[in-house]
């Protein structure tokens, strides 16, 4: 039986490795992505597992997100090989047009694959979207359903009762 | 869109204090995350040093956000970018006679400018405060105080400097007492080995210790809040003296910095950085800034996101210096009426009382 809880089976691993190869086994790719994969295979074999059935837990990335992650890694590999100069401008353009859902995915990918730069970049962009915003505006941006208890009550009495039962909303 | 709480905590912990207050009202799950003590710790570990401004009976937190980093011109920190601090019930710190003594790890030490009036350790972001009563020591007189933090014990400590004077001359000193905040008892540390230039409000806290400059001894005096002892730290070999130079201490990315400057001259401001803590040879003259303002002391505060360094000039203005372009720009504290007193402060949500 196939394990259902892990998003990537062995054929997916091969797929990832192929992508990594296409990133020319980049320093960044090798250091980060494949290290994780190797470690997981090693620990799998060490614990007596069969190599045929190895599964690697990677964050549940969509192809689109993975492509973006690889684009990021590729660029940073290039710029660090050349001069090591800061690619802040590139980073800004890379993250600039990304919509919220994808930003969250990129943050998660950076977090789980331990690509600190990407993690920080996505986090600061997400944070930037909250700067100077009211709670209502933040709810809209992040598609957070207003807590039903939070809605403005029609009569003042209800409001009072709500305030009494939910002091957190008014502090 | 649902993200695990820990991930959300990570994202929110990078926000400035002002936004955190807005986020608290977004939804209950965010609020729970933001009130978690782990959040306070994570936030403090990431929070940049900002400024507290005391003006016209109010205290504000001035957070230098991304916008002020992008701009190439002078920045005016107007009302819009300021956040009023929480008042504390015990003492109105906006008042004229209230002295801001020292800031450390998100807490502030304030007192009324009377000799034996109590100290208040106070978090201006949450409004929480603890009173540190003074016990009078006969014939002594307190002349300065400082707040420090012991990481090992996870405790804040207040120290006070005392002297004995006879007909306006100091005949004995400098003695130091220390009190762990909340313990309500003073312990004597004895005399300081050297006589530091006492302005603890400008003393940088790093490596678990506070640092003061000693002109006569040509060194820096440090006080370790874990071990509770003084230790000398060497200065760069460049000679300095009280009559021709003013020296300011600061820190950049956890490294001790020393600023030399000759007042009333056009000489540039030299910033030395101690790359290996305690090692004299590791001092390097890292920045030379053309002087654009006469002030005392100059205190390097931090690196901005764009690579500029932020230097507080006296307590009334600050500059951002770009080492690549070798240019400076002003951070102006907007005040039309009264003077503003600025000090470096890290906004924190940590609770004082456990």
GROMACS .gro file of N, CA and C in nm, chain B residues 57-149:
model
  279
  228UNK      N    1   0.494   6.642   2.726
  228UNK     CA    2   0.415   6.563   2.821
  228UNK      C    3   0.374   6.426   2.772
  229UNK      N    4   0.427   6.382   2.659
  229UNK     CA    5   0.392   6.248   2.611
  229UNK      C    6   0.519   6.175   2.570
  230UNK      N    7   0.510   6.042   2.573
  230UNK     CA    8   0.622   5.963   2.523
  230UNK      C    9   0.573   5.885   2.402
  231UNK      N   10   0.653   5.890   2.294
  231UNK     CA   11   0.617   5.822   2.170
  231UNK      C   12   0.722   5.719   2.135
  232UNK      N   13   0.676   5.617   2.063
  232UNK     CA   14   0.770   5.525   2.001
  232UNK      C   15   0.778   5.563   1.854
  233UNK      N   16   0.900   5.586   1.805
  233UNK     CA   17   0.919   5.619   1.664
  233UNK      C   18   0.982   5.498   1.596
  234UNK      N   19   0.903   5.430   1.512
  234UNK     CA   20   0.955   5.312   1.444
  234UNK      C   21   0.998   5.351   1.304
  235UNK      N   22   1.122   5.320   1.272
  235UNK     CA   23   1.172   5.352   1.138
  235UNK      C   24   1.133   5.236   1.048
  236UNK      N   25   1.031   5.257   0.966
  236UNK     CA   26   0.981   5.147   0.885
  236UNK      C   27   1.051   5.144   0.749
  237UNK      N   28   0.999   5.057   0.664
  237UNK     CA   29   1.062   5.037   0.533
  237UNK      C   30   1.065   5.167   0.452
  238UNK      N   31   0.961   5.245   0.463
  238UNK     CA   32   0.955   5.367   0.385
  238UNK      C   33   1.074   5.457   0.413
  239UNK      N   34   1.108   5.469   0.542
  239UNK     CA   35   1.220   5.558   0.574
  239UNK      C   36   1.352   5.497   0.528
  240UNK      N   37   1.351   5.366   0.499
  240UNK     CA   38   1.473   5.305   0.447
  240UNK      C   39   1.488   5.331   0.297
  241UNK      N   40   1.376   5.331   0.227
  241UNK     CA   41   1.382   5.345   0.081
  241UNK      C   42   1.424   5.486   0.043
  242UNK      N   43   1.370   5.583   0.115
  242UNK     CA   44   1.393   5.722   0.081
  242UNK      C   45   1.541   5.758   0.085
  243UNK      N   46   1.580   5.850  -0.002
  243UNK     CA   47   1.718   5.897  -0.002
  243UNK      C   48   1.732   6.032   0.064
  244UNK      N   49   1.618   6.089   0.096
  244UNK     CA   50   1.625   6.223   0.152
  244UNK      C   51   1.601   6.219   0.303
  245UNK      N   52   1.600   6.335   0.361
  245UNK     CA   53   1.578   6.344   0.505
  245UNK      C   54   1.441   6.288   0.540
  246UNK      N   55   1.434   6.233   0.659
  246UNK     CA   56   1.307   6.175   0.704
  246UNK      C   57   1.254   6.258   0.819
  247UNK      N   58   1.128   6.296   0.807
  247UNK     CA   59   1.065   6.366   0.919
  247UNK      C   60   0.974   6.268   0.989
  248UNK      N   61   1.004   6.242   1.112
  248UNK     CA   62   0.918   6.151   1.186
  248UNK      C   63   0.804   6.234   1.245
  249UNK      N   64   0.697   6.244   1.170
  249UNK     CA   65   0.583   6.323   1.216
  249UNK      C   66   0.490   6.239   1.299
  250UNK      N   67   0.382   6.298   1.337
  250UNK     CA   68   0.283   6.231   1.421
  250UNK      C   69   0.240   6.096   1.365
  251UNK      N   70   0.232   6.089   1.232
  251UNK     CA   71   0.178   5.970   1.168
  251UNK      C   72   0.264   5.847   1.197
  252UNK      N   73   0.394   5.867   1.202
  252UNK     CA   74   0.480   5.751   1.223
  252UNK      C   75   0.511   5.729   1.371
  253UNK      N   76   0.445   5.805   1.456
  253UNK     CA   77   0.470   5.788   1.599
  253UNK      C   78   0.356   5.712   1.665
  254UNK      N   79   0.389   5.636   1.765
  254UNK     CA   80   0.286   5.566   1.840
  254UNK      C   81   0.294   5.612   1.985
  255UNK      N   82   0.184   5.658   2.039
  255UNK     CA   83   0.186   5.700   2.179
  255UNK      C   84   0.209   5.579   2.266
  256UNK      N   85   0.294   5.596   2.365
  256UNK     CA   86   0.320   5.485   2.455
  256UNK      C   87   0.210   5.476   2.558
  257UNK      N   88   0.198   5.357   2.616
  257UNK     CA   89   0.099   5.337   2.721
  257UNK      C   90   0.144   5.412   2.846
  258UNK      N   91   0.051   5.481   2.905
  258UNK     CA   92   0.086   5.548   3.030
  258UNK      C   93   0.087   5.443   3.140
  259UNK      N   94   0.162   5.469   3.243
  259UNK     CA   95   0.155   5.373   3.352
  259UNK      C   96   0.090   5.441   3.471
  260UNK      N   97   0.019   5.363   3.549
  260UNK     CA   98  -0.061   5.420   3.656
  260UNK      C   99   0.023   5.483   3.766
  261UNK      N  100   0.139   5.425   3.790
  261UNK     CA  101   0.218   5.471   3.904
  261UNK      C  102   0.281   5.606   3.884
  262UNK      N  103   0.315   5.639   3.761
  262UNK     CA  104   0.392   5.759   3.738
  262UNK      C  105   0.361   5.810   3.598
  263UNK      N  106   0.344   5.940   3.584
  263UNK     CA  107   0.320   5.996   3.452
  263UNK      C  108   0.453   6.035   3.389
  264UNK      N  109   0.504   5.947   3.304
  264UNK     CA  110   0.641   5.970   3.258
  264UNK      C  111   0.653   6.084   3.158
  265UNK      N  112   0.541   6.139   3.117
  265UNK     CA  113   0.549   6.252   3.025
  265UNK      C  114   0.588   6.380   3.097
  266UNK      N  115   0.571   6.382   3.227
  266UNK     CA  116   0.592   6.504   3.303
  266UNK      C  117   0.735   6.557   3.292
  267UNK      N  118   0.745   6.688   3.309
  267UNK     CA  119   0.874   6.754   3.294
  267UNK      C  120   0.979   6.701   3.391
  268UNK      N  121   0.935   6.680   3.517
  268UNK     CA  122   1.035   6.644   3.618
  268UNK      C  123   1.070   6.496   3.617
  269UNK      N  124   1.014   6.422   3.520
  269UNK     CA  125   1.048   6.281   3.511
  269UNK      C  126   1.172   6.265   3.425
  270UNK      N  127   1.266   6.188   3.480
  270UNK     CA  128   1.392   6.170   3.411
  270UNK      C  129   1.393   6.029   3.351
  271UNK      N  130   1.424   6.019   3.221
  271UNK     CA  131   1.442   5.887   3.161
  271UNK      C  132   1.587   5.849   3.188
  272UNK      N  133   1.607   5.742   3.264
  272UNK     CA  134   1.744   5.711   3.309
  272UNK      C  135   1.814   5.613   3.218
  273UNK      N  136   1.744   5.509   3.174
  273UNK     CA  137   1.816   5.401   3.108
  273UNK      C  138   1.716   5.309   3.038
  274UNK      N  139   1.756   5.253   2.924
  274UNK     CA  140   1.670   5.161   2.851
  274UNK      C  141   1.748   5.033   2.822
  275UNK      N  142   1.685   4.919   2.847
  275UNK     CA  143   1.755   4.793   2.826
  275UNK      C  144   1.655   4.683   2.792
  276UNK      N  145   1.678   4.610   2.684
  276UNK     CA  146   1.597   4.495   2.646
  276UNK      C  147   1.446   4.522   2.655
  277UNK      N  148   1.406   4.636   2.606
  277UNK     CA  149   1.264   4.666   2.597
  277UNK      C  150   1.204   4.732   2.720
  278UNK      N  151   1.283   4.747   2.826
  278UNK     CA  152   1.232   4.812   2.947
  278UNK      C  153   1.303   4.947   2.967
  279UNK      N  154   1.234   5.031   3.040
  279UNK     CA  155   1.284   5.166   3.063
  279UNK      C  156   1.293   5.187   3.213
  280UNK      N  157   1.397   5.259   3.256
  280UNK     CA  158   1.405   5.294   3.397
  280UNK      C  159   1.384   5.446   3.406
  281UNK      N  160   1.284   5.487   3.482
  281UNK     CA  161   1.255   5.631   3.495
  281UNK      C  162   1.244   5.667   3.643
  282UNK      N  163   1.258   5.794   3.670
  282UNK     CA  164   1.238   5.840   3.809
  282UNK      C  165   1.207   5.988   3.810
  283UNK      N  166   1.152   6.033   3.921
  283UNK     CA  167   1.138   6.177   3.943
  283UNK      C  168   1.276   6.230   3.976
  284UNK      N  169   1.305   6.351   3.931
  284UNK     CA  170   1.443   6.396   3.950
  284UNK      C  171   1.472   6.442   4.093
  285UNK      N  172   1.419   6.372   4.190
  285UNK     CA  173   1.457   6.398   4.330
  285UNK      C  174   1.550   6.287   4.372
  286UNK      N  175   1.638   6.320   4.466
  286UNK     CA  176   1.744   6.228   4.502
  286UNK      C  177   1.699   6.085   4.534
  287UNK      N  178   1.614   6.073   4.634
  287UNK     CA  179   1.582   5.938   4.680
  287UNK      C  180   1.444   5.891   4.634
  288UNK      N  181   1.390   5.956   4.533
  288UNK     CA  182   1.261   5.910   4.484
  288UNK      C  183   1.279   5.773   4.417
  289UNK      N  184   1.173   5.691   4.421
  289UNK     CA  185   1.190   5.554   4.370
  289UNK      C  186   1.213   5.550   4.219
  290UNK      N  187   1.273   5.442   4.173
  290UNK     CA  188   1.287   5.417   4.031
  290UNK      C  189   1.164   5.339   3.985
  291UNK      N  190   1.130   5.357   3.860
  291UNK     CA  191   1.021   5.279   3.803
  291UNK      C  192   1.075   5.205   3.682
  292UNK      N  193   1.064   5.073   3.684
  292UNK     CA  194   1.101   4.997   3.565
  292UNK      C  195   0.971   4.974   3.490
  293UNK      N  196   0.972   5.011   3.363
  293UNK     CA  197   0.846   5.033   3.294
  293UNK      C  198   0.857   4.990   3.148
  294UNK      N  199   0.757   4.920   3.102
  294UNK     CA  200   0.753   4.884   2.960
  294UNK      C  201   0.657   4.980   2.889
  295UNK      N  202   0.710   5.074   2.810
  295UNK     CA  203   0.624   5.176   2.750
  295UNK      C  204   0.528   5.120   2.645
  296UNK      N  205   0.550   4.997   2.600
  296UNK     CA  206   0.462   4.940   2.498
  296UNK      C  207   0.339   4.877   2.563
  297UNK      N  208   0.360   4.811   2.677
  297UNK     CA  209   0.247   4.746   2.743
  297UNK      C  210   0.192   4.829   2.859
  298UNK      N  211   0.271   4.924   2.910
  298UNK     CA  212   0.228   5.005   3.021
  298UNK      C  213   0.255   4.941   3.158
  299UNK      N  214   0.305   4.818   3.157
  299UNK     CA  215   0.333   4.751   3.284
  299UNK      C  216   0.453   4.816   3.354
  300UNK      N  217   0.447   4.825   3.485
  300UNK     CA  218   0.564   4.881   3.554
  300UNK      C  219   0.580   4.824   3.694
  301UNK      N  220   0.702   4.830   3.743
  301UNK     CA  221   0.735   4.781   3.877
  301UNK      C  222   0.813   4.892   3.947
  302UNK      N  223   0.778   4.916   4.073
  302UNK     CA  224   0.847   5.021   4.149
  302UNK      C  225   0.969   4.962   4.217
  303UNK      N  226   1.080   5.034   4.208
  303UNK     CA  227   1.201   4.994   4.280
  303UNK      C  228   1.228   5.102   4.384
  304UNK      N  229   1.193   5.072   4.509
  304UNK     CA  230   1.208   5.172   4.616
  304UNK      C  231   1.355   5.194   4.647
  305UNK      N  232   1.387   5.318   4.685
  305UNK     CA  233   1.524   5.346   4.726
  305UNK      C  234   1.532   5.339   4.877
  306UNK      N  235   1.641   5.283   4.928
  306UNK     CA  236   1.665   5.294   5.071
  306UNK      C  237   1.778   5.396   5.086
  307UNK      N  238   1.757   5.488   5.180
  307UNK     CA  239   1.854   5.597   5.196
  307UNK      C  240   1.980   5.544   5.263
  308UNK      N  241   2.096   5.579   5.207
  308UNK     CA  242   2.223   5.546   5.274
  308UNK      C  243   2.279   5.676   5.328
  309UNK      N  244   2.298   5.678   5.459
  309UNK     CA  245   2.339   5.802   5.525
  309UNK      C  246   2.466   5.859   5.462
  310UNK      N  247   2.467   5.988   5.447
  310UNK     CA  248   2.576   6.070   5.390
  310UNK      C  249   2.601   6.045   5.240
  311UNK      N  250   2.543   5.942   5.184
  311UNK     CA  251   2.559   5.918   5.040
  311UNK      C  252   2.455   5.994   4.959
  312UNK      N  253   2.483   6.008   4.832
  312UNK     CA  254   2.390   6.073   4.742
  312UNK      C  255   2.392   5.999   4.608
  313UNK      N  256   2.274   5.959   4.560
  313UNK     CA  257   2.274   5.890   4.430
  313UNK      C  258   2.292   5.989   4.315
  314UNK      N  259   2.380   5.955   4.219
  314UNK     CA  260   2.402   6.050   4.109
  314UNK      C  261   2.363   5.993   3.972
  315UNK      N  262   2.343   5.864   3.964
  315UNK     CA  263   2.300   5.808   3.835
  315UNK      C  264   2.245   5.668   3.861
  316UNK      N  265   2.169   5.617   3.766
  316UNK     CA  266   2.124   5.479   3.778
  316UNK      C  267   2.117   5.416   3.640
  317UNK      N  268   2.116   5.284   3.636
  317UNK     CA  269   2.114   5.215   3.507
  317UNK      C  270   2.035   5.086   3.520
  318UNK      N  271   1.976   5.046   3.409
  318UNK     CA  272   1.898   4.922   3.406
  318UNK      C  273   1.974   4.820   3.321
  319UNK      N  274   1.979   4.697   3.372
  319UNK     CA  275   2.046   4.590   3.297
  319UNK      C  276   1.965   4.463   3.305
  320UNK      N  277   2.009   4.363   3.230
  320UNK     CA  278   1.935   4.238   3.224
  320UNK      C  279   2.031   4.121   3.237
   0.00000   0.00000   0.00000
